PDB file of C-alpha atoms and ligand atoms in Angstrom:
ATOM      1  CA  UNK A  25       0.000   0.000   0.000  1.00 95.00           C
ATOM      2  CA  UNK A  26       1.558   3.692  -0.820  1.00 97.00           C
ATOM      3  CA  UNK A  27       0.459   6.503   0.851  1.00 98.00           C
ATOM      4  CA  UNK A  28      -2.282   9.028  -1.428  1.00 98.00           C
ATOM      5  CA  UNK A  29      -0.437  11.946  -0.425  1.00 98.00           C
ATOM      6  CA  UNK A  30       2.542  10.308  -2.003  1.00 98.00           C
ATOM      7  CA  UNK A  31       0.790   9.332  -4.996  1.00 98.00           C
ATOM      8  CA  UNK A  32      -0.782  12.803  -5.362  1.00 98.00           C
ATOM      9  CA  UNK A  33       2.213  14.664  -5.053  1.00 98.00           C
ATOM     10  CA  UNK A  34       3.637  12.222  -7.850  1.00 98.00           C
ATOM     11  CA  UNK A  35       0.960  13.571 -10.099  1.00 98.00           C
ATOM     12  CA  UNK A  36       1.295  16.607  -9.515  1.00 98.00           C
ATOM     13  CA  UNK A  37       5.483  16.763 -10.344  1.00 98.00           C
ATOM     14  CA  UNK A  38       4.524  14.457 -13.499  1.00 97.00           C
ATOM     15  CA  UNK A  39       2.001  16.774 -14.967  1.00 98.00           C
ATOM     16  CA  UNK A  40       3.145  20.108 -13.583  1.00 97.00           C
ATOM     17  CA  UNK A  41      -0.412  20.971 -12.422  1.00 97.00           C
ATOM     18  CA  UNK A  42      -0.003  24.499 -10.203  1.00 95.00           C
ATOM     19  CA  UNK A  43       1.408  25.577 -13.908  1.00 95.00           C
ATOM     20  CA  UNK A  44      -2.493  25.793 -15.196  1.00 96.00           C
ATOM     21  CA  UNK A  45      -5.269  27.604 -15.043  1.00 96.00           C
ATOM     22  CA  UNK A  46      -8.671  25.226 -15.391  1.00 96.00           C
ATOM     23  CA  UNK A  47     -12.187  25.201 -14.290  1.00 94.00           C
ATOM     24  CA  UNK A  48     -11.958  21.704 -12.063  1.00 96.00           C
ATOM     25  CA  UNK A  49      -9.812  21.331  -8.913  1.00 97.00           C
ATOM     26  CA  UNK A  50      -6.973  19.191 -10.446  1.00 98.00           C
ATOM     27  CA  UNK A  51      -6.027  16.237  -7.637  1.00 98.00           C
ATOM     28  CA  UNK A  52      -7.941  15.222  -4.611  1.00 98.00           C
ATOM     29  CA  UNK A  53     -11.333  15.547  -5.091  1.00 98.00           C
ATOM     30  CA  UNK A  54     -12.846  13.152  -2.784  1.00 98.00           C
ATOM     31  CA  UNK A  55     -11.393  12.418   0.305  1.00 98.00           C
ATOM     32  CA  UNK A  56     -10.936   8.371   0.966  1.00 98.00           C
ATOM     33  CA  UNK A  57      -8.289   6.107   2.496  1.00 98.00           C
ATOM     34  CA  UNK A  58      -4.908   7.174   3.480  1.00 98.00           C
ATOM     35  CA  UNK A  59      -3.413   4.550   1.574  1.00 98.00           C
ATOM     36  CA  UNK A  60      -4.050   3.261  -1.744  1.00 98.00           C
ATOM     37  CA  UNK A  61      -3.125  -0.344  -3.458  1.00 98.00           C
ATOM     38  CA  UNK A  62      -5.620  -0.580  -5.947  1.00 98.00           C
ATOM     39  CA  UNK A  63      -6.295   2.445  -8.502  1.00 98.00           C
ATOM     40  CA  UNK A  64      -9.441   2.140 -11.317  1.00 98.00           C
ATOM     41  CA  UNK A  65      -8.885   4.772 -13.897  1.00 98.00           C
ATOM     42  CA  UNK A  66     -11.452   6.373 -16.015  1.00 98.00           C
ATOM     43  CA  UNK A  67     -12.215   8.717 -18.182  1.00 98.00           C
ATOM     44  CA  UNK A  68     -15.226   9.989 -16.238  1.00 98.00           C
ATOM     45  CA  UNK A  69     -16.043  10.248 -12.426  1.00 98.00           C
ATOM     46  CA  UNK A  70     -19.917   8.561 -13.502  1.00 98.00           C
ATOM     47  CA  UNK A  71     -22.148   6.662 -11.363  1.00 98.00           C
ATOM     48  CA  UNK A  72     -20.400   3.276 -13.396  1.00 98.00           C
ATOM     49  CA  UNK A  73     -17.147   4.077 -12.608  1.00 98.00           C
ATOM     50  CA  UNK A  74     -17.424   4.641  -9.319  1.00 98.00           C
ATOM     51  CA  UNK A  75     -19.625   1.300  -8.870  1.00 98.00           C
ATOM     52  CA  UNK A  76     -16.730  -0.276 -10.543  1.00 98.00           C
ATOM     53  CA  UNK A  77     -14.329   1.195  -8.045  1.00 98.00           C
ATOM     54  CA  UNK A  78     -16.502   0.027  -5.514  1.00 98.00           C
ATOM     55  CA  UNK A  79     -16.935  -3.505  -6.646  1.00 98.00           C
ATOM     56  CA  UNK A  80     -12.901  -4.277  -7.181  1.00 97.00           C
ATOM     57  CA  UNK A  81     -12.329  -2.784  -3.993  1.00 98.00           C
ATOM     58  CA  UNK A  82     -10.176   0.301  -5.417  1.00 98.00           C
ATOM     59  CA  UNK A  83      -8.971   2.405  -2.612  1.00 98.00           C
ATOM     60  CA  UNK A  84      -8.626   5.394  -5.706  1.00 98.00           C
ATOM     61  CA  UNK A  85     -10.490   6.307  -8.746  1.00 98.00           C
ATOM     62  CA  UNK A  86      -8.408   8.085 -11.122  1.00 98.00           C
ATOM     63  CA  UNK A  87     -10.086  10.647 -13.891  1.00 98.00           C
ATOM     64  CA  UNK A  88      -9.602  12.887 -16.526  1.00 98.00           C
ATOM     65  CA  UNK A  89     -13.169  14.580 -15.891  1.00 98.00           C
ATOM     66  CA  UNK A  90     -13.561  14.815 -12.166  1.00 98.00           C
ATOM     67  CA  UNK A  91     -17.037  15.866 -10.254  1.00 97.00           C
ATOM     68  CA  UNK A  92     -16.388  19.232  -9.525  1.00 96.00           C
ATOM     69  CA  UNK A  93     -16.832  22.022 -12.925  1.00 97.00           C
ATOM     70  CA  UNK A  94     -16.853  25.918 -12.349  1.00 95.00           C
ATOM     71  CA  UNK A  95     -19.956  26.159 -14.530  1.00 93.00           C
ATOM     72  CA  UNK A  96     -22.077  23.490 -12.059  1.00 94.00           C
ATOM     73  CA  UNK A  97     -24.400  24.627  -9.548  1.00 93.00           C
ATOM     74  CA  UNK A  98     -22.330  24.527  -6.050  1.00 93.00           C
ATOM     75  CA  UNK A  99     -25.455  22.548  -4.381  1.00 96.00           C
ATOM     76  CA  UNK A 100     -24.597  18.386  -3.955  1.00 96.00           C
ATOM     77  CA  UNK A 101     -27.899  16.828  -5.150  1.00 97.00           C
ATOM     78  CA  UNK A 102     -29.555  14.155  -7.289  1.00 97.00           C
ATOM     79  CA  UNK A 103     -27.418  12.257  -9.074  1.00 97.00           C
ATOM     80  CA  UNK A 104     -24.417  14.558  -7.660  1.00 97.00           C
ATOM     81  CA  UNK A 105     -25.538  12.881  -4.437  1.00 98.00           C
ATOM     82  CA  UNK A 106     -25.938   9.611  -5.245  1.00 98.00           C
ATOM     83  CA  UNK A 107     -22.042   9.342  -6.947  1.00 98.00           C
ATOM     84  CA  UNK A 108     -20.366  11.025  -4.015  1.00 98.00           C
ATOM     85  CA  UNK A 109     -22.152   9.093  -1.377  1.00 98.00           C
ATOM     86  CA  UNK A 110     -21.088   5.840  -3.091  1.00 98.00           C
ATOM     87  CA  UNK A 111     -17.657   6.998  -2.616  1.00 98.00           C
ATOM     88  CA  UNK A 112     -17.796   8.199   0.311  1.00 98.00           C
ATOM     89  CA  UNK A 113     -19.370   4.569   1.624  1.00 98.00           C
ATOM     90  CA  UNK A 114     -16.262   2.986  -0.039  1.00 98.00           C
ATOM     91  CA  UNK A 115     -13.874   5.031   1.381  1.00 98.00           C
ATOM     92  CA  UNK A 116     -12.653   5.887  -2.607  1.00 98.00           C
ATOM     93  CA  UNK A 117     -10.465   8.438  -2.981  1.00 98.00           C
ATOM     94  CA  UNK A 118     -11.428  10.404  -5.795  1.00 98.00           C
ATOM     95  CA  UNK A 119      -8.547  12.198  -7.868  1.00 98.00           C
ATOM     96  CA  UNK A 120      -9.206  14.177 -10.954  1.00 98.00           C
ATOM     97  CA  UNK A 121      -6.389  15.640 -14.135  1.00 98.00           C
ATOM     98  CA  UNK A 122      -8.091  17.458 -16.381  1.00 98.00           C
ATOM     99  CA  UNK A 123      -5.848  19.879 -18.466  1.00 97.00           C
ATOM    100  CA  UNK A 124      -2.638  19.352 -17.144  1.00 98.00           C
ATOM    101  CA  UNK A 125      -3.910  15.873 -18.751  1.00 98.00           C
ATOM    102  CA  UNK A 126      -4.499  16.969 -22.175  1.00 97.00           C
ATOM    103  CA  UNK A 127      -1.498  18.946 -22.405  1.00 97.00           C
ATOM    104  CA  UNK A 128       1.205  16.946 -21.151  1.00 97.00           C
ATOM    105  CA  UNK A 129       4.016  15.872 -23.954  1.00 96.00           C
ATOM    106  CA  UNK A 130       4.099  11.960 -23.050  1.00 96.00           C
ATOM    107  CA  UNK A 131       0.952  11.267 -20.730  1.00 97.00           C
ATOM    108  CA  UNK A 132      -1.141  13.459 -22.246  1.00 98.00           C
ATOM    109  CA  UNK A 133      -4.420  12.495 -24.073  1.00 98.00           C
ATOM    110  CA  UNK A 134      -3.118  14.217 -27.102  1.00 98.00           C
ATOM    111  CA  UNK A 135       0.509  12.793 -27.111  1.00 97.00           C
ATOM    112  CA  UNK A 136      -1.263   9.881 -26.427  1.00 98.00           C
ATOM    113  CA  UNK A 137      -3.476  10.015 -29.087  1.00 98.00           C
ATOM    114  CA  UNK A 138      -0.826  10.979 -31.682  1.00 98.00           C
ATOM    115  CA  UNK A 139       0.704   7.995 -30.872  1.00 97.00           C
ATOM    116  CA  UNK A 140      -1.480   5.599 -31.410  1.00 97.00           C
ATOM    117  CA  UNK A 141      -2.261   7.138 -34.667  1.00 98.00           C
ATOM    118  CA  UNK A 142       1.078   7.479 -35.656  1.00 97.00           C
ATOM    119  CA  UNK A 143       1.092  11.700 -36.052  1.00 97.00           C
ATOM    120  CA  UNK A 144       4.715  13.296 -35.286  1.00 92.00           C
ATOM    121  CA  UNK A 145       4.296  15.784 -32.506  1.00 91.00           C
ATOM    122  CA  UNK A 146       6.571  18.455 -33.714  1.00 95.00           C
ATOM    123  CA  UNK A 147       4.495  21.546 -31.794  1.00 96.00           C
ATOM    124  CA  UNK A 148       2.466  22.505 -28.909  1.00 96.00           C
ATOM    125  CA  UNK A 149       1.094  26.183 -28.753  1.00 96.00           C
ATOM    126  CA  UNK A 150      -2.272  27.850 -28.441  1.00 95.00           C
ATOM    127  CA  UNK A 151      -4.705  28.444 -25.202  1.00 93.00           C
ATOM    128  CA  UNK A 152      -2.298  26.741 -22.312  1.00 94.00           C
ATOM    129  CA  UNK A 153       0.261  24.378 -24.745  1.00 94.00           C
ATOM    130  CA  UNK A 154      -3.415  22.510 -25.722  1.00 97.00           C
ATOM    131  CA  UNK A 155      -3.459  23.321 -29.342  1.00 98.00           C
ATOM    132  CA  UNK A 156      -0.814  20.255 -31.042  1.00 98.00           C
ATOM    133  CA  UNK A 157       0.432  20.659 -34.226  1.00 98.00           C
ATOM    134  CA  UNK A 158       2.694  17.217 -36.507  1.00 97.00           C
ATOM    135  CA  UNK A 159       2.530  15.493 -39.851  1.00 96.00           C
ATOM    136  CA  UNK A 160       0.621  13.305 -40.957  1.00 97.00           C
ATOM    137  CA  UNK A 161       2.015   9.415 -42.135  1.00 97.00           C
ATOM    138  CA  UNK A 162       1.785   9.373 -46.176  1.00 97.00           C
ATOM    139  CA  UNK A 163      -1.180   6.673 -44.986  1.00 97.00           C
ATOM    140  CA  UNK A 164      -3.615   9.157 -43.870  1.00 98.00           C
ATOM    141  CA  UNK A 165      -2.841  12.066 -46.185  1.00 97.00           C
ATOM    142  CA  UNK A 166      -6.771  12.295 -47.392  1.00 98.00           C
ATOM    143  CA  UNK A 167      -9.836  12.469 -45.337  1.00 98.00           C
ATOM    144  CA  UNK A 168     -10.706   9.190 -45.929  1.00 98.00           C
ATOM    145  CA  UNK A 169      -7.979   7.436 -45.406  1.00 98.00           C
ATOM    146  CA  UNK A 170      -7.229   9.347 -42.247  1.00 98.00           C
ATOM    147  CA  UNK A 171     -11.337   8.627 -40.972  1.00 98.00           C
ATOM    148  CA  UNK A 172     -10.232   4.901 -41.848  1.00 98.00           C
ATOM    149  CA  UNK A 173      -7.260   4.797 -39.523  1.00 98.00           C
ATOM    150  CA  UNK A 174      -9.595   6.689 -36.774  1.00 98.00           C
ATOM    151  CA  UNK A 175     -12.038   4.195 -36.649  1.00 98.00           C
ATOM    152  CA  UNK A 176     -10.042   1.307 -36.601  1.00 98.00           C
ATOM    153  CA  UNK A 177      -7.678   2.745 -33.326  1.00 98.00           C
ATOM    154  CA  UNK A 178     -10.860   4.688 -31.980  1.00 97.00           C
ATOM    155  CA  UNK A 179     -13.158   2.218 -32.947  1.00 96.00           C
ATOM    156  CA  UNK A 180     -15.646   4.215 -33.567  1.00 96.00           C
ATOM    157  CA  UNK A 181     -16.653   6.171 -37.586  1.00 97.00           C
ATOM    158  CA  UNK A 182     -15.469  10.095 -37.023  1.00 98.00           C
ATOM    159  CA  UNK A 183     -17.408  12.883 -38.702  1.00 98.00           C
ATOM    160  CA  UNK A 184     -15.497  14.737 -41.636  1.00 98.00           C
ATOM    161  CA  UNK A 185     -16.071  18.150 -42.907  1.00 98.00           C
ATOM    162  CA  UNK A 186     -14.148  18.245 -45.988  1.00 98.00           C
ATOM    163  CA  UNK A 187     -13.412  17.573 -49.445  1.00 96.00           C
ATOM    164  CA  UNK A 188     -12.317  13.938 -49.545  1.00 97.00           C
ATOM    165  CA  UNK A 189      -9.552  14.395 -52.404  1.00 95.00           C
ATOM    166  CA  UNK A 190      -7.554  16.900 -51.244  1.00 96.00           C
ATOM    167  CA  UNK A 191      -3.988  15.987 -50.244  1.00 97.00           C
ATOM    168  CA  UNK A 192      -3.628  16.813 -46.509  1.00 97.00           C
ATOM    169  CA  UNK A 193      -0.357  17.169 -44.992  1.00 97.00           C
ATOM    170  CA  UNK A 194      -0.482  19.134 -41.962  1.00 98.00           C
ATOM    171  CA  UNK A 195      -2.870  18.100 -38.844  1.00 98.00           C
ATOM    172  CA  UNK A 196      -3.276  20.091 -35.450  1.00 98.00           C
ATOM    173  CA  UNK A 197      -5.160  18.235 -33.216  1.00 98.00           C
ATOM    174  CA  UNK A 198      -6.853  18.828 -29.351  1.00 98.00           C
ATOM    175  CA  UNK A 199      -8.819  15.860 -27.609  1.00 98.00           C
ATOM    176  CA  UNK A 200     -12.332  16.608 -26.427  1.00 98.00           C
ATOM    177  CA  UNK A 201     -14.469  19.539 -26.383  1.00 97.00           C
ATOM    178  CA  UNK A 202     -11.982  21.810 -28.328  1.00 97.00           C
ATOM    179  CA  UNK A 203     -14.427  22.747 -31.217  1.00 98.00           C
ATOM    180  CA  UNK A 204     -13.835  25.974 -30.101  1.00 97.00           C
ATOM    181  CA  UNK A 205     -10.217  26.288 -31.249  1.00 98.00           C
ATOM    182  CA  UNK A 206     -10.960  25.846 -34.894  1.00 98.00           C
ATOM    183  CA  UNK A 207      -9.903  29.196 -36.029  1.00 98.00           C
ATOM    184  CA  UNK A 208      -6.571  28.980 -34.215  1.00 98.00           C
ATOM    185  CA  UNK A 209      -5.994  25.864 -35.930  1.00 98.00           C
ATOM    186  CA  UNK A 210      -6.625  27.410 -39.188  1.00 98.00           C
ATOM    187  CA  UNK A 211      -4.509  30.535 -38.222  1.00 98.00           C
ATOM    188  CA  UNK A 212      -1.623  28.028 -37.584  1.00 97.00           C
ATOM    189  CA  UNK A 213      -1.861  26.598 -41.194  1.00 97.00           C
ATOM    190  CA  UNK A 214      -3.974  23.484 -40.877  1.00 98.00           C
ATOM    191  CA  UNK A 215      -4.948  20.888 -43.605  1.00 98.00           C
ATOM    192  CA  UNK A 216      -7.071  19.183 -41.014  1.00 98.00           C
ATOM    193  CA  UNK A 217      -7.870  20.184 -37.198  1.00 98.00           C
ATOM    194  CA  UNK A 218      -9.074  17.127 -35.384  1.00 98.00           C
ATOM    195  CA  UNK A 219     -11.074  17.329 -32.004  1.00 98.00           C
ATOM    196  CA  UNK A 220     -13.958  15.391 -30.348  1.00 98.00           C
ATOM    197  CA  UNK A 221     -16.890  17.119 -30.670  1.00 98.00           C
ATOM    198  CA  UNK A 222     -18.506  19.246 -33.749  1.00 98.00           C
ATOM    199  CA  UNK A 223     -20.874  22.025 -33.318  1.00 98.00           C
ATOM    200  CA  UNK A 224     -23.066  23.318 -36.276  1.00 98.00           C
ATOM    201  CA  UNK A 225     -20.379  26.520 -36.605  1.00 98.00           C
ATOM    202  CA  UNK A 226     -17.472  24.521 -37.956  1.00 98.00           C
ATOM    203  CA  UNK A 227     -19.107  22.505 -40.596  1.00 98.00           C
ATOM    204  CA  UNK A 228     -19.240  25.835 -42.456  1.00 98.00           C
ATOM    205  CA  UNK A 229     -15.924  27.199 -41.762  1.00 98.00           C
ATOM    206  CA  UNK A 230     -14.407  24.026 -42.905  1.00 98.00           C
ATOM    207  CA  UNK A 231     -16.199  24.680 -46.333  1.00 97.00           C
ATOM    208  CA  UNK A 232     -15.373  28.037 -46.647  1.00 98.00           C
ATOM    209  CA  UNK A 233     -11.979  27.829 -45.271  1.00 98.00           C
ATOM    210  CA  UNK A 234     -10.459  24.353 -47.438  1.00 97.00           C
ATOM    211  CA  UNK A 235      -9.685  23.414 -44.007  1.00 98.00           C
ATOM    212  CA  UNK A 236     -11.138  20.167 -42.902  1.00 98.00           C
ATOM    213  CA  UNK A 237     -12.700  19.221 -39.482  1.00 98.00           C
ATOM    214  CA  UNK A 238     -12.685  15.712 -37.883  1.00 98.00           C
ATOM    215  CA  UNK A 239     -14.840  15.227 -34.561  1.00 98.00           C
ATOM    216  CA  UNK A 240     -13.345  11.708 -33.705  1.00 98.00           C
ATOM    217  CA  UNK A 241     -15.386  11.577 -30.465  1.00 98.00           C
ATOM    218  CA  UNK A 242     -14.878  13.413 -26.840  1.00 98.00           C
ATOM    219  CA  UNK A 243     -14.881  10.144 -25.212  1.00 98.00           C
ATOM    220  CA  UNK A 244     -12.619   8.000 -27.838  1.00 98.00           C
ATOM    221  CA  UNK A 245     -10.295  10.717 -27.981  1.00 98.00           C
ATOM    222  CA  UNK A 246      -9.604  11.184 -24.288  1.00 98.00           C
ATOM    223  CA  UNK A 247      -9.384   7.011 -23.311  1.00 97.00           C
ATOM    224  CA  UNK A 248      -5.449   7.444 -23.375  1.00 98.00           C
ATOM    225  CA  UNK A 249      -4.251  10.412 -20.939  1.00 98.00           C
ATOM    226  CA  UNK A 250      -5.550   8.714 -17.864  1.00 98.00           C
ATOM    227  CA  UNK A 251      -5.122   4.977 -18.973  1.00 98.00           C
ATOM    228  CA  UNK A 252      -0.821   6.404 -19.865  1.00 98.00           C
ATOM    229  CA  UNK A 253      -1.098   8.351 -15.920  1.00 98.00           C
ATOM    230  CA  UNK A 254      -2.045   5.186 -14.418  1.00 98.00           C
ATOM    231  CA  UNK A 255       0.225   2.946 -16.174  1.00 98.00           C
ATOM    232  CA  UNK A 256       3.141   5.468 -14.904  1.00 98.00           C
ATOM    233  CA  UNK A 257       1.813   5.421 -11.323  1.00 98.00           C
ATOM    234  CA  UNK A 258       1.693   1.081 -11.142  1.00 98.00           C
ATOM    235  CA  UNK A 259       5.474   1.288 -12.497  1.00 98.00           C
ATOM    236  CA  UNK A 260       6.591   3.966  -9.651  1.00 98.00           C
ATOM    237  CA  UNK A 261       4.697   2.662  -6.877  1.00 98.00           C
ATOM    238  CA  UNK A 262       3.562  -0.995  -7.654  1.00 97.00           C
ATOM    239  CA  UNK A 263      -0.057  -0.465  -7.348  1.00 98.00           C
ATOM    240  CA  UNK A 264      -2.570  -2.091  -9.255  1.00 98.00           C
ATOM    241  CA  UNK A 265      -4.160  -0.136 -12.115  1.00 97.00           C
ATOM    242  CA  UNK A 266      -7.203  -1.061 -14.180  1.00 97.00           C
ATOM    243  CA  UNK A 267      -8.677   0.952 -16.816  1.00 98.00           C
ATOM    244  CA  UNK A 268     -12.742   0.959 -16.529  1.00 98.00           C
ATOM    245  CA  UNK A 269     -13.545   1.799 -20.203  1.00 97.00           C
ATOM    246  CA  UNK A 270     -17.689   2.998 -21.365  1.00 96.00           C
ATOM    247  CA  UNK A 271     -19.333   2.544 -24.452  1.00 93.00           C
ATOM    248  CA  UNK A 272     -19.901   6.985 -24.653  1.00 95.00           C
ATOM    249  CA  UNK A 273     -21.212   7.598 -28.094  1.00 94.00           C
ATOM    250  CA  UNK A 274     -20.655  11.236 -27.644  1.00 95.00           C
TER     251      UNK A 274
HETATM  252 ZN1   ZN B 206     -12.706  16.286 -21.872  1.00 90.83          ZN
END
């Protein structure tokens, strides 16, 4: 068994978290046991994960999106209720990462991501290092082809905005909710920006521009931060680490 504050402070050297500014408490979120042998990561804190936690007898759950959002009312009701009193009955520890997540260069969700899909990471800039920019393998170079090699890592069909025979070279890339940094992408000379989610905006910009825009799925795209943060945690400490994984269409 290792110590949480041990484990905590590990986290918080690894991914450098006083160095950002988010709208989630990054670390403890929900106090538990004082030591930890077993972590469940996840991408979510839901009411399945934490029944997960519960029923492999996880002294942490580990997540990229915690319980805890500046935009939430500050009330603990309803279903709010229902997921912290399950972890408070188990004694979980609840720990949450959330940007220092996406950004870092190894663990990160989109290192991680880039990875797996084979994408050189030759940049980081934009809004907090979160905006990524590389190449793309001679593989992927059209839509297409690129929406192919998605679905078969991601497992799951991406929507395209784009024309599909254009010769795409450059991709800048930010997992999850990062619609919004479409324009930035385009400012920084895209071919393609790929995110997880699509809102009605960018299917015209991506006409009118010649740039084209993937949504390849908030949840897909964010599996690999947290599953790469516990993998480096069970190496350091020796604690157990399972990934809890959710069939989230969105
Ligand atoms: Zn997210």
């Amino acid at each position: 068994m290792t110590p949480r504050q041990e484990i905590l402070r590990h986290c918080d050297t690894l991914l450098q978290t006083a160095q950002f500014k988010d709208y989630a408490p990054n670390g403890l979120q929900v106090e538990g046991t004082e030591t930890v042998g077993k972590i469940v990561t996840a991408v979510t804190a839901s009411r399945a994960a934490i029944e997960h936690a519960a029923a492999h007898n996880a002294q942490m759950l580990l997540v990229h999106h915690g319980l805890f959002w500046k935009s939430e009312p500050l009330t603990v009701t309803g279903w709010k209720k229902q997921r912290i009193a399950k972890l408070l009955a188990h004694d979980i520890n609840l720990a949450g990462y959330h940007l220092p997540l996406d950004a870092h260069p190894e663990l990160g969700n989109n290192a991680q991501l880039a990875q797996r899909l084979g994408w050189t990471l030759e940049a980081q800039f934009g809004e907090q290092n979160l905006l990524n920019a590389g190449a793309l393998p001679d593989s992927q170079s059209t839509l297409p082809a690129l929406a192919a090699a998605l679905e078969q890592v991601l497992g799951r069909a991406p929507t395209v905005v784009g024309c599909p025979n254009a010769t795409r070279r450059r991709i800048v890339w930010c997992t999850g909710g990062a619609q919004g940094f479409f324009q930035a992408a385009i400012d920084a000379g895209a071919d393609v920006y790929l995110t997880g989610e699509i809102s009605e905006a960018q299917y015209h910009l991506a006409n009118e521009t010649g740039v084209a825009f993937v949504s390849a799925g908030h949840h897909a795209t964010e599996r690999y931060g947290i599953q790469a943060l516990g993998a480096a945690l069970a190496a350091h400490f020796g604690v157990e680490c399972v990934f809890f994984d959710e069939n989230n269409p969105a």
